[in-house]
CSV table of C-alpha atoms and ligand atoms in Angstrom, one decimal:
chain,number,residue,atom,x,y,z
A,273,MET,CA,-0.5,50.8,23.2
A,274,LYS,CA,-0.2,47.6,21.4
A,275,ARG,CA,1.3,45.7,24.3
A,276,ARG,CA,-1.4,46.8,26.6
A,277,ARG,CA,-4.1,45.6,24.2
A,278,ARG,CA,-2.5,42.3,23.8
A,279,ARG,CA,-2.3,41.8,27.6
A,280,ARG,CA,-5.9,42.8,28.1
A,281,GLY,CA,-7.2,40.1,25.6
A,282,PRO,CA,-6.7,37.0,27.7
A,283,ARG,CA,-7.8,38.8,30.9
A,284,ILE,CA,-11.1,39.6,29.4
A,285,ALA,CA,-11.6,36.1,28.2
A,286,THR,CA,-10.7,34.8,31.6
A,287,LYS,CA,-13.1,37.2,33.2
A,288,ALA,CA,-16.0,36.0,31.0
A,289,LEU,CA,-15.1,32.4,31.8
A,290,GLU,CA,-15.0,33.2,35.5
A,291,GLU,CA,-18.4,34.9,35.4
A,292,ALA,CA,-19.9,32.0,33.5
A,293,LEU,CA,-18.6,29.5,36.1
A,294,VAL,CA,-19.9,31.6,39.0
A,295,LYS,CA,-23.3,32.0,37.2
A,296,ARG,CA,-23.5,28.2,36.7
A,297,ALA,CA,-22.5,27.6,40.3
A,298,LYS,CA,-25.3,29.9,41.5
A,299,LYS,CA,-27.8,28.1,39.2
A,300,LEU,CA,-26.8,24.8,40.7
A,301,ARG,CA,-27.0,26.2,44.3
A,302,ASP,CA,-30.6,27.3,43.6
A,303,ASP,CA,-31.7,24.1,42.0
A,304,PRO,CA,-29.2,21.2,42.4
A,305,ASP,CA,-31.5,18.8,40.5
A,306,PHE,CA,-30.3,20.5,37.3
A,307,LEU,CA,-27.2,18.3,37.5
A,308,PHE,CA,-29.0,15.0,37.5
A,309,PRO,CA,-30.4,12.9,34.7
A,310,GLU,CA,-34.2,12.6,34.8
A,311,CYS,CA,-35.2,9.1,35.7
A,312,GLN,CA,-38.0,8.2,33.4
A,313,GLY,CA,-40.5,5.5,34.4
A,314,HIS,CA,-38.6,4.2,37.4
A,315,GLU,CA,-37.6,5.2,40.9
A,316,ASP,CA,-35.1,8.0,41.2
A,317,HIS,CA,-31.6,6.5,41.0
A,318,PHE,CA,-30.1,9.7,42.3
A,319,PHE,CA,-32.3,10.1,45.3
A,320,LYS,CA,-29.5,9.5,47.8
A,321,ASN,CA,-27.2,12.0,46.0
A,322,LYS,CA,-29.9,14.6,46.1
A,323,ILE,CA,-30.4,14.1,49.9
A,324,LYS,CA,-26.6,14.5,50.4
A,325,PHE,CA,-26.7,17.7,48.3
A,326,GLU,CA,-29.4,19.0,50.5
A,327,ARG,CA,-27.2,18.5,53.6
A,328,VAL,CA,-24.3,20.3,51.9
A,329,SER,CA,-26.7,23.1,50.8
A,330,ARG,CA,-27.5,23.9,54.4
A,331,PHE,CA,-24.1,25.5,54.7
A,332,LYS,CA,-24.2,27.4,51.4
A,333,ASP,CA,-23.5,30.7,53.3
A,334,ASN,CA,-20.9,29.3,55.6
A,335,GLU,CA,-17.5,29.6,54.0
A,336,LYS,CA,-15.6,27.7,56.7
A,337,LYS,CA,-18.0,24.8,56.7
A,338,LEU,CA,-18.0,24.6,52.9
A,339,ALA,CA,-14.2,24.5,52.8
A,340,ALA,CA,-14.4,21.4,55.0
A,341,LEU,CA,-17.1,19.8,52.9
A,342,THR,CA,-15.0,20.0,49.7
A,343,LYS,CA,-12.7,17.4,51.3
A,344,TRP,CA,-15.3,15.2,52.8
A,345,GLY,CA,-18.0,12.7,51.7
A,346,ASP,CA,-18.6,11.2,48.3
A,347,GLN,CA,-17.1,12.7,45.1
A,348,LEU,CA,-20.2,14.5,43.8
A,349,SER,CA,-20.9,16.1,47.2
A,350,ARG,CA,-17.3,17.4,47.5
A,351,VAL,CA,-17.5,18.9,44.0
A,352,PHE,CA,-20.9,20.4,44.8
A,353,ALA,CA,-19.4,22.0,47.8
A,354,THR,CA,-16.7,23.5,45.6
A,355,SER,CA,-19.4,25.0,43.4
A,356,LEU,CA,-21.2,26.4,46.4
A,357,GLN,CA,-17.9,28.1,47.5
A,358,MET,CA,-17.8,29.8,44.1
A,359,ALA,CA,-21.4,30.9,44.4
A,360,LEU,CA,-20.8,32.3,47.8
A,361,ARG,CA,-17.6,34.2,46.9
A,362,GLU,CA,-18.9,35.3,43.6
A,363,GLU,CA,-15.4,34.9,42.2
A,364,VAL,CA,-13.2,32.0,41.4
A,365,PRO,CA,-9.7,31.2,42.6
A,366,ARG,CA,-7.0,30.3,40.0
A,367,LEU,CA,-8.3,28.3,37.1
A,368,MET,CA,-6.9,25.0,35.9
A,369,SER,CA,-6.9,24.1,32.3
A,370,ILE,CA,-7.6,20.5,31.3
A,371,ASP,CA,-7.1,19.0,27.8
A,372,LEU,CA,-10.1,16.9,26.8
A,373,GLY,CA,-9.3,15.3,23.5
A,374,GLY,CA,-7.8,18.4,22.1
A,375,LYS,CA,-10.3,20.8,23.7
A,376,ASP,CA,-9.2,23.0,26.6
A,377,VAL,CA,-11.6,23.2,29.5
A,378,SER,CA,-11.0,25.5,32.5
A,379,ILE,CA,-12.1,24.4,35.9
A,380,VAL,CA,-11.8,25.4,39.6
A,381,TYR,CA,-9.7,22.8,41.1
A,382,ASN,CA,-10.3,20.7,44.2
A,383,LYS,CA,-7.4,18.4,44.9
A,384,LYS,CA,-9.7,16.1,46.9
A,385,ALA,CA,-11.9,15.5,43.9
A,386,ARG,CA,-11.6,13.7,40.6
A,387,LYS,CA,-11.0,16.0,37.6
A,388,GLU,CA,-13.7,14.5,35.4
A,389,ILE,CA,-16.3,15.0,38.1
A,390,LEU,CA,-15.2,18.6,38.6
A,391,VAL,CA,-15.6,19.2,34.8
A,392,GLY,CA,-19.0,17.5,34.7
A,393,VAL,CA,-20.5,19.5,37.6
A,394,GLN,CA,-19.0,22.8,36.7
A,395,TYR,CA,-20.3,22.4,33.1
A,396,PHE,CA,-23.6,20.7,34.0
A,397,ASP,CA,-25.4,22.5,31.2
A,398,ASP,CA,-23.1,21.2,28.5
A,399,PRO,CA,-24.5,18.1,26.9
A,400,ASP,CA,-21.1,16.6,26.3
A,401,LEU,CA,-19.3,17.6,29.4
A,402,ARG,CA,-22.0,16.8,32.0
A,403,LEU,CA,-21.7,13.1,31.2
A,404,LEU,CA,-18.2,13.1,32.8
A,405,ALA,CA,-19.7,13.4,36.2
A,406,PHE,CA,-21.7,10.2,35.7
A,407,GLY,CA,-19.3,7.8,34.0
A,408,ARG,CA,-18.6,5.8,37.1
A,409,ILE,CA,-22.1,5.9,38.5
A,410,ALA,CA,-23.5,4.6,35.2
A,411,LYS,CA,-21.1,1.7,35.1
A,412,LEU,CA,-21.5,0.9,38.7
A,413,LYS,CA,-25.3,0.9,38.7
A,414,ARG,CA,-25.6,-0.3,35.1
A,415,LEU,CA,-27.6,2.7,34.1
A,416,HIS,CA,-28.3,4.0,30.6
A,417,LEU,CA,-27.9,7.7,30.3
A,418,TYR,CA,-28.6,9.9,27.3
A,419,SER,CA,-27.6,13.5,27.2
A,420,MET,CA,-29.3,15.9,24.8
A,421,ARG,CA,-29.1,19.6,24.0
A,422,ASP,CA,-31.9,20.2,26.5
A,423,GLY,CA,-32.6,17.1,28.4
A,424,PHE,CA,-30.7,14.4,30.3
A,425,VAL,CA,-32.5,11.1,30.7
A,426,CYS,CA,-31.9,7.9,32.6
A,427,THR,CA,-33.7,4.8,31.5
A,428,GLY,CA,-32.2,2.7,34.2
A,429,LYS,CA,-31.3,-0.9,33.2
A,430,GLU,CA,-33.1,-0.6,29.9
A,431,ASP,CA,-31.3,0.5,26.8
A,432,LYS,CA,-34.1,2.8,25.5
A,433,PRO,CA,-32.8,5.9,23.8
A,434,PRO,CA,-35.3,8.7,23.6
A,435,SER,CA,-36.2,9.2,19.9
A,436,LYS,CA,-35.2,12.8,20.4
A,437,TYR,CA,-31.7,11.6,21.4
A,438,VAL,CA,-31.4,9.4,18.2
A,439,ALA,CA,-32.7,12.2,16.0
A,440,GLU,CA,-30.3,14.7,17.6
A,441,VAL,CA,-27.1,12.6,17.2
A,442,LEU,CA,-28.0,11.7,13.6
A,443,ALA,CA,-28.8,15.2,12.7
A,444,ALA,CA,-25.3,16.2,13.8
A,445,ALA,CA,-23.8,13.7,11.3
A,446,LYS,CA,-22.8,15.0,7.9
A,447,CYS,CA,-24.7,12.6,5.7
A,448,SER,CA,-28.4,13.0,5.2
A,449,LEU,CA,-30.5,10.0,6.1
A,450,THR,CA,-34.2,9.4,5.6
A,451,LYS,CA,-36.3,8.1,8.5
A,452,LYS,CA,-38.4,5.1,7.8
A,453,GLY,CA,-40.0,3.8,11.0
A,454,GLU,CA,-37.0,3.2,13.3
A,455,CYS,CA,-34.7,3.0,10.3
A,456,HIS,CA,-32.5,5.8,9.2
A,457,ILE,CA,-31.2,5.1,5.8
A,458,CYS,CA,-29.6,6.7,2.7
A,459,VAL,CA,-31.5,6.3,-0.5
A,460,HIS,CA,-29.0,3.9,-2.0
A,461,CYS,CA,-29.1,1.1,0.5
A,462,GLU,CA,-32.2,-0.5,-1.0
A,463,LYS,CA,-30.7,-0.8,-4.4
A,464,GLU,CA,-28.2,-3.5,-5.4
A,465,GLY,CA,-24.6,-2.7,-6.1
A,466,VAL,CA,-23.4,-0.4,-3.4
A,467,PRO,CA,-21.8,-1.7,-0.2
A,468,TYR,CA,-23.3,-0.2,3.0
A,469,LEU,CA,-22.7,0.1,6.7
A,470,LYS,CA,-25.5,-1.1,9.0
A,471,ILE,CA,-25.5,-0.2,12.6
A,472,THR,CA,-28.3,-1.7,14.6
A,473,TRP,CA,-29.1,-0.4,18.1
A,474,ILE,CA,-30.3,-3.7,19.2
A,475,THR,CA,-32.9,-3.2,22.0
A,476,PRO,CA,-34.7,-0.1,20.6
A,477,LYS,CA,-34.4,-1.7,17.1
A,478,VAL,CA,-33.0,1.5,15.7
A,479,GLU,CA,-31.2,0.9,12.4
A,480,VAL,CA,-28.8,3.2,10.6
A,481,MET,CA,-27.8,2.3,7.1
A,482,LEU,CA,-25.6,4.3,4.9
A,483,CYS,CA,-23.8,3.4,1.7
A,484,GLN,CA,-20.2,3.7,0.6
A,485,SER,CA,-20.8,6.8,-1.4
A,486,CYS,CA,-22.9,8.6,1.3
A,487,ALA,CA,-20.4,7.7,4.0
A,488,LYS,CA,-18.2,10.6,5.1
A,489,ASN,CA,-15.0,10.9,7.1
A,490,GLU,CA,-17.0,10.3,10.2
A,491,ASN,CA,-17.6,7.4,12.5
A,492,THR,CA,-21.3,6.9,12.8
A,493,TYR,CA,-20.9,4.6,15.8
A,494,ILE,CA,-19.0,7.2,17.7
A,495,ASN,CA,-21.6,9.8,16.7
A,496,LEU,CA,-24.4,7.6,18.0
A,497,THR,CA,-22.7,7.0,21.3
A,498,LYS,CA,-21.0,10.3,22.0
A,499,ARG,CA,-23.7,11.4,24.5
A,500,PHE,CA,-24.6,7.9,25.7
A,501,LEU,CA,-23.4,6.3,28.8
A,502,SER,CA,-23.8,2.7,29.8
A,503,PHE,CA,-21.8,-0.2,31.3
A,504,ASP,CA,-20.5,-1.0,27.8
A,505,PRO,CA,-22.1,0.9,24.9
A,506,LYS,CA,-20.6,-1.6,22.4
A,507,THR,CA,-22.8,-4.4,23.6
A,508,SER,CA,-25.9,-2.3,22.7
A,509,PHE,CA,-25.0,-2.3,19.0
A,510,ARG,CA,-24.5,-4.7,16.1
A,511,VAL,CA,-22.2,-3.3,13.4
A,512,GLU,CA,-22.1,-4.9,10.0
A,513,VAL,CA,-21.1,-4.1,6.4
A,514,TYR,CA,-23.3,-5.4,3.6
A,515,PRO,CA,-21.3,-6.0,0.4
A,516,ASN,CA,-24.5,-5.8,-1.5
A,517,PHE,CA,-23.2,-7.1,-4.8
A,518,LYS,CA,-25.5,-7.0,-7.8
A,519,CYS,CA,-26.2,-10.6,-8.6
A,520,GLU,CA,-25.9,-11.7,-12.1
A,521,CYS,CA,-26.0,-15.3,-10.8
A,522,GLU,CA,-29.2,-17.1,-10.1
A,523,ASP,CA,-29.3,-18.0,-6.4
A,524,GLY,CA,-27.9,-14.9,-4.8
A,525,SER,CA,-24.3,-14.2,-4.1
A,526,ALA,CA,-22.5,-15.9,-1.2
A,527,LEU,CA,-20.5,-12.7,-1.0
A,528,ASN,CA,-23.5,-10.8,0.2
A,529,GLU,CA,-23.7,-13.0,3.2
A,530,MET,CA,-20.3,-11.8,4.3
A,531,THR,CA,-21.6,-9.0,6.6
A,532,ILE,CA,-19.6,-9.6,9.8
A,533,PRO,CA,-16.4,-7.6,9.9
A,534,PRO,CA,-13.2,-9.3,11.2
A,535,ARG,CA,-12.9,-8.8,15.0
A,536,GLU,CA,-9.8,-6.6,14.7
A,537,ALA,CA,-11.2,-4.2,12.2
A,538,LEU,CA,-14.5,-3.9,14.2
A,539,ALA,CA,-12.6,-3.2,17.4
A,540,ARG,CA,-10.6,-0.5,15.7
A,541,TYR,CA,-13.8,1.1,14.3
A,542,LEU,CA,-15.6,1.0,17.6
A,543,GLU,CA,-12.7,2.8,19.2
A,544,GLY,CA,-12.9,5.5,16.6
A,545,GLY,CA,-9.7,4.5,14.9
A,546,MET,CA,-11.4,4.4,11.5
A,547,ASP,CA,-14.1,6.4,9.8
A,548,ASP,CA,-17.1,4.9,8.0
A,549,ILE,CA,-15.5,5.1,4.6
A,550,GLU,CA,-12.3,3.3,5.7
A,551,PHE,CA,-14.3,0.8,7.6
A,552,ILE,CA,-16.5,-0.1,4.5
A,553,ASP,CA,-13.4,-0.2,2.3
A,554,GLU,CA,-11.5,-2.4,4.7
A,555,HIS,CA,-14.4,-4.8,4.9
A,556,MET,CA,-14.8,-5.0,1.1
A,557,GLU,CA,-11.1,-5.8,0.9
A,558,HIS,CA,-11.6,-8.5,3.5
A,559,VAL,CA,-14.5,-10.0,1.5
A,560,SER,CA,-12.5,-10.1,-1.7
A,561,GLU,CA,-9.6,-11.9,0.0
A,562,ASN,CA,-11.6,-14.3,2.2
A,563,VAL,CA,-14.3,-15.9,0.2
A,564,PRO,CA,-14.9,-19.2,2.0
A,565,ALA,CA,-13.8,-22.3,0.0
A,566,SER,CA,-17.2,-23.8,0.7
A,567,ALA,CA,-18.7,-21.1,-1.6
A,568,GLY,CA,-17.0,-22.7,-4.6
A,569,MET,CA,-15.6,-20.4,-7.3
A,570,ILE,CA,-17.2,-17.0,-7.2
A,571,LEU,CA,-16.3,-14.4,-9.9
A,572,ALA,CA,-17.1,-10.8,-9.1
A,573,LEU,CA,-16.0,-7.6,-10.9
A,574,GLY,CA,-16.8,-4.2,-9.6
A,575,ASN,CA,-20.2,-4.3,-8.0
A,576,LYS,CA,-21.4,-7.3,-9.9
A,577,CYS,CA,-21.2,-10.9,-8.9
A,578,TYR,CA,-21.2,-13.5,-11.7
A,579,GLY,CA,-21.2,-16.6,-9.5
A,580,ASP,CA,-19.3,-19.3,-11.3
A,581,ASP,CA,-20.5,-18.1,-14.7
A,582,THR,CA,-17.0,-17.7,-16.3
A,583,GLU,CA,-18.5,-16.7,-19.7
A,584,ALA,CA,-20.4,-13.7,-18.2
A,585,PHE,CA,-17.3,-12.7,-16.2
A,586,LEU,CA,-15.1,-12.9,-19.2
A,587,ASN,CA,-17.5,-10.8,-21.3
A,588,ALA,CA,-17.5,-8.2,-18.6
A,589,LEU,CA,-13.7,-8.1,-18.7
A,590,ASN,CA,-13.8,-7.5,-22.5
A,591,PRO,CA,-10.6,-9.3,-23.3
A,592,SER,CA,-8.8,-9.6,-26.6
A,593,LYS,CA,-9.0,-12.9,-28.4
A,594,ILE,CA,-5.7,-14.2,-27.1
A,595,GLU,CA,-6.5,-12.9,-23.6
A,596,ARG,CA,-9.8,-14.7,-23.6
A,597,GLN,CA,-8.1,-17.9,-24.6
A,598,ALA,CA,-5.7,-17.5,-21.8
A,599,LEU,CA,-8.3,-16.6,-19.2
A,600,GLU,CA,-10.6,-19.4,-20.3
A,601,TYR,CA,-7.7,-21.8,-19.7
A,602,LEU,CA,-6.9,-20.2,-16.3
A,603,LEU,CA,-10.5,-20.2,-15.1
A,604,GLU,CA,-11.0,-23.8,-16.0
A,605,ASP,CA,-8.0,-24.8,-13.9
A,606,LEU,CA,-8.4,-22.3,-11.1
A,607,ASP,CA,-10.1,-23.5,-8.0
A,608,GLU,CA,-10.6,-20.2,-6.2
A,609,SER,CA,-12.7,-17.1,-6.3
A,610,ILE,CA,-11.8,-13.9,-8.0
A,611,VAL,CA,-13.3,-10.8,-6.5
A,612,VAL,CA,-11.9,-7.6,-7.8
A,613,GLU,CA,-13.0,-4.0,-7.7
A,614,SER,CA,-11.8,-3.1,-11.1
A,615,ALA,CA,-9.6,-5.1,-13.5
A,616,THR,CA,-8.2,-5.5,-16.9
A,617,PRO,CA,-7.7,-9.0,-18.4
A,618,ASN,CA,-4.0,-8.4,-17.9
A,619,LYS,CA,-4.4,-7.6,-14.2
A,620,ILE,CA,-6.3,-10.8,-13.7
A,621,LEU,CA,-3.6,-12.8,-15.5
A,622,MET,CA,-1.0,-11.0,-13.5
A,623,MET,CA,-2.5,-12.2,-10.3
A,624,TYR,CA,-1.9,-15.8,-11.3
A,625,TRP,CA,0.9,-15.5,-13.8
A,626,ASP,CA,3.7,-16.8,-11.5
A,627,ILE,CA,1.9,-20.1,-10.9
A,628,TYR,CA,-0.1,-20.6,-14.0
A,629,GLY,CA,1.8,-18.6,-16.6
A,630,VAL,CA,3.7,-21.6,-18.1
A,631,ASP,CA,0.6,-23.8,-18.3
A,632,ILE,CA,-1.4,-21.0,-20.0
A,633,LEU,CA,1.4,-20.5,-22.5
A,634,GLU,CA,1.6,-24.2,-23.2
A,635,SER,CA,-2.1,-24.2,-23.9
A,636,ILE,CA,-1.3,-21.7,-26.6
A,637,VAL,CA,2.0,-22.8,-28.2
A,638,GLY,CA,1.3,-26.5,-27.6
A,639,ASP,CA,4.8,-27.3,-26.5
A,640,PRO,CA,6.0,-27.3,-22.9
A,641,ASP,CA,9.6,-26.4,-23.7
A,642,ILE,CA,8.7,-23.4,-25.9
A,643,ALA,CA,6.2,-22.3,-23.2
A,644,GLU,CA,8.8,-22.4,-20.6
A,645,ASN,CA,11.2,-20.5,-22.8
A,646,VAL,CA,8.7,-17.8,-23.7
A,647,PHE,CA,7.7,-17.5,-20.0
A,648,GLU,CA,11.3,-17.1,-18.8
A,649,LYS,CA,12.1,-14.5,-21.4
A,650,GLY,CA,9.0,-12.6,-20.3
A,651,GLN,CA,10.0,-12.7,-16.7
A,652,TRP,CA,13.4,-11.5,-17.5
A,653,LYS,CA,12.2,-8.6,-19.6
A,654,LYS,CA,9.5,-7.9,-17.0
A,655,ASP,CA,6.9,-8.1,-19.8
A,656,THR,CA,3.2,-8.0,-18.9
A,657,PRO,CA,1.3,-11.3,-19.4
A,658,ALA,CA,-0.6,-9.6,-22.3
A,659,LYS,CA,2.7,-8.9,-24.0
A,660,VAL,CA,4.1,-12.4,-23.4
A,661,LEU,CA,0.9,-13.9,-24.7
A,662,LYS,CA,1.4,-12.0,-28.0
A,663,THR,CA,4.9,-13.2,-28.3
A,664,ALA,CA,3.8,-16.7,-27.7
A,665,MET,CA,1.0,-16.3,-30.2
A,666,SER,CA,3.3,-15.2,-33.0
A,667,LYS,CA,5.8,-17.8,-32.2
A,668,ALA,CA,3.1,-20.4,-32.3
A,669,LYS,CA,1.9,-19.1,-35.7
A,670,LYS,CA,5.4,-19.2,-37.1
A,671,ASP,CA,6.0,-22.7,-35.8
A,672,GLN,CA,2.7,-23.8,-37.3
A,673,ILE,CA,3.7,-22.4,-40.7
A,674,GLU,CA,7.1,-23.9,-40.5
A,675,SER,CA,5.7,-27.3,-39.7
A,676,ALA,CA,3.2,-27.0,-42.6
A,677,LEU,CA,6.0,-26.4,-45.1
A,678,PRO,CA,8.6,-28.9,-46.3
A,679,LYS,CA,12.1,-28.4,-44.9
A,680,TYR,CA,14.9,-27.8,-47.5
A,681,ARG,CA,18.6,-27.7,-47.6
A,682,ASP,CA,20.7,-26.4,-50.6
A,683,LEU,CA,17.9,-25.1,-52.8
A,684,PRO,CA,18.9,-23.7,-56.2
A,685,PRO,CA,19.1,-19.8,-55.8
A,686,VAL,CA,15.9,-19.1,-57.7
A,687,ALA,CA,13.9,-21.6,-55.6
A,688,ALA,CA,15.6,-20.5,-52.4
A,689,PHE,CA,14.7,-16.9,-53.1
A,690,ALA,CA,11.0,-17.7,-53.8
A,691,ASP,CA,10.9,-19.9,-50.7
A,692,ARG,CA,12.2,-17.1,-48.4
A,693,ILE,CA,9.6,-14.7,-49.7
A,694,VAL,CA,6.7,-17.0,-49.2
A,695,ARG,CA,7.8,-18.2,-45.7
A,696,ALA,CA,8.1,-14.6,-44.6
A,697,TYR,CA,4.7,-13.8,-46.0
A,698,LYS,CA,3.1,-16.7,-44.3
A,699,ALA,CA,4.7,-16.0,-40.9
A,700,LYS,CA,4.5,-12.2,-40.7
A,701,GLY,CA,2.6,-10.9,-43.7
A,702,LYS,CA,3.1,-8.8,-46.8
A,703,LYS,CA,5.5,-6.3,-45.2
A,704,SER,CA,8.0,-9.0,-44.3
A,705,ALA,CA,7.7,-10.6,-47.8
A,706,LEU,CA,8.4,-7.2,-49.5
A,707,MET,CA,11.5,-6.9,-47.3
A,708,GLU,CA,12.7,-10.3,-48.6
A,709,ILE,CA,12.0,-9.2,-52.2
A,710,ASN,CA,14.0,-5.9,-51.7
A,711,LYS,CA,17.0,-7.8,-50.3
A,712,ALA,CA,17.6,-9.2,-53.8
A,713,GLN,CA,17.4,-5.7,-55.5
A,714,SER,CA,21.1,-5.7,-56.5
A,715,SER,CA,21.1,-9.2,-57.9
A,716,PRO,CA,22.1,-9.1,-61.6
A,717,ASP,CA,20.7,-12.6,-62.3
A,718,THR,CA,17.9,-12.1,-64.8
A,719,LYS,CA,15.9,-15.2,-63.5
A,720,ILE,CA,16.0,-13.8,-60.0
A,721,LYS,CA,14.9,-10.4,-61.4
A,722,SER,CA,12.0,-11.9,-63.2
A,723,VAL,CA,10.9,-13.8,-60.1
A,724,ARG,CA,11.2,-10.6,-58.1
A,725,TYR,CA,9.0,-8.8,-60.6
A,726,ALA,CA,6.5,-11.7,-60.4
A,727,PHE,CA,6.1,-11.4,-56.7
A,728,LEU,CA,5.9,-7.6,-56.8
A,729,LEU,CA,3.0,-8.0,-59.1
A,730,ALA,CA,1.5,-10.7,-56.9
A,731,PHE,CA,1.6,-8.2,-53.9
A,732,SER,CA,0.4,-5.3,-56.2
A,733,ALA,CA,3.7,-3.5,-55.4
A,734,ALA,CA,5.3,-3.3,-58.8
A,735,THR,CA,4.0,0.2,-59.8
A,736,GLY,CA,6.9,2.7,-60.0
A,737,LYS,CA,9.5,0.0,-59.9
A,738,GLU,CA,9.3,-1.1,-63.6
A,739,TRP,CA,12.4,0.9,-64.5
A,740,GLN,CA,14.5,-1.5,-62.4
A,741,PHE,CA,13.7,-4.3,-65.0
A,742,SER,CA,14.3,-4.9,-68.7
A,743,LYS,CA,11.4,-5.5,-71.1
A,744,GLU,CA,12.2,-9.2,-71.1
A,745,GLU,CA,12.3,-9.4,-67.4
A,746,THR,CA,8.9,-7.7,-66.9
A,747,ASP,CA,7.4,-9.9,-69.6
A,748,PHE,CA,8.8,-13.0,-68.0
A,749,GLY,CA,7.6,-11.7,-64.5
A,750,VAL,CA,4.0,-11.3,-65.8
A,751,PHE,CA,4.3,-15.0,-67.0
A,752,LEU,CA,5.6,-16.1,-63.6
A,753,LYS,CA,3.0,-14.2,-61.5
A,754,ASP,CA,0.5,-17.1,-61.5
A,755,TYR,CA,3.2,-19.5,-60.3
A,756,SER,CA,4.2,-17.3,-57.4
A,757,GLU,CA,0.6,-16.8,-56.3
A,758,LYS,CA,0.0,-20.5,-56.4
A,759,LEU,CA,3.1,-21.0,-54.2
A,760,MET,CA,1.8,-18.5,-51.7
A,761,GLU,CA,-1.3,-20.5,-51.2
A,762,ALA,CA,0.3,-23.9,-51.1
A,763,GLU,CA,1.1,-26.1,-48.1
A,764,GLY,CA,2.8,-29.5,-47.5
A,765,ASP,CA,3.5,-31.6,-50.6
A,766,ASP,CA,1.5,-29.2,-52.7
A,767,TYR,CA,4.1,-26.5,-51.7
A,768,HIS,CA,6.9,-28.7,-52.8
A,769,ASP,CA,5.3,-29.3,-56.2
A,770,SER,CA,4.5,-25.6,-56.7
A,771,LEU,CA,8.0,-24.6,-55.9
A,772,GLN,CA,9.3,-27.1,-58.4
A,773,GLU,CA,6.9,-25.8,-61.1
A,774,LEU,CA,8.0,-22.2,-60.4
A,775,LEU,CA,11.6,-23.2,-60.8
A,776,LYS,CA,10.8,-25.0,-64.0
A,777,ALA,CA,8.8,-22.1,-65.4
A,778,SER,CA,11.8,-19.8,-64.7
A,779,GLY,CA,13.8,-21.9,-67.1
A,780,SER,CA,15.6,-24.2,-64.8
A,781,THR,CA,15.8,-28.0,-65.2
A,782,GLN,CA,17.1,-28.6,-61.7
A,783,LYS,CA,15.2,-31.0,-59.4
A,784,ILE,CA,14.6,-30.1,-55.8
B,54,ZN,ZN1,-32.7,6.2,36.6
B,55,ZN,ZN1,-26.1,6.3,-0.1
């Protein structure tokens, strides 16, 4: 049972296909004009073909003569004779299957005729397939042919698509466009900030504009031309991509003038090798990488162009204080445009780090050797520029503090202890200072202990630690607190004097 059913399936399909072919052949026999495009506003370009068809038609009931005619005369006449054979026999011989871009089409074969003409004639009521019969003729005679759902029009040498044609091919596209005069546009193209594709059908002045977000995985050029035949359809169109940056600068962005896609990308698009989205994206990439030097420095982020306004560009990036300092230095030195879709300050720095990194760091630490050193370390550790900048910043701060304080060798223990605490505090803050204080926790020296208590008080960190000290030590610590605070604030010579005073106040007569 099952086997039989399975075998019957394809046979029924074939039967229906055969019947349709015969029916179509009969229709063509009764009115051969159905095959031809309608010449509008000019002399009939297919007059001679129609005369030839009439001659063939005289033998529509003569099987022998028709068989001869399938091998003789021009291509269209031969194929017409094949159809008349079908109509006469009311059945078809073996079918041949042809693959047309992934679609299987079955035809009755005539080895004396070209396949595409067989397809075009045997499917003359199919708006896509019928064009196949006229490809050569359109090229040879330089005709413009437009095939529609019902209608097939020739406008001769003029490229003048019927408005019905344009409406039909655009309606088949997935994006919804609004018609404004001869323009078909999406609602976003008139606003700034979204790149859009613009296809101009030059002679009829038909424009199609659709933006990046409305574009689909389709190729609008292919859609527009899929039922259009001419010598070279490409020459009828101008295809551009408008970057359409929102201008924060005064005299309009030079980026927005970059509407002509590179030759290679355009060729690929026109061949159907890219869809609209890919084409727009590729063009925007091209724009960001190919700003002409003549345009000077142009800074653009996302859909906004800031011209050469570095301040506005930096604000848009929202950098940290140190990143801003680095970027300011970079932008002042940089002689090229930065056009990026989305970016963090770090990403921008990364783009130029290899070349400008050392200079940027030098501008922060103020010393070429240190800059080089920090840079190399960063490269080795694969740190991000943002991280390296932080390292450089804290190194710079530490160096600055060190250079603001006197340098000592062989300080008396009490002075050395106080000095270590204050240097740690100035370089890295309270936490580091408390670590220095704790290091001396086991020292039995009562002077050290008093100084330790004094600093704990100065940092408001003494609470709960009183038990570590004797009554004398805490009393003395309270007395020394002012000296320690003064030392924390001092710099240069003042620091030296304050340290000496603290030492003296702790009961030492030593000179430092
Ligand atoms: Zn014509
Ligand atoms: Zn849109």
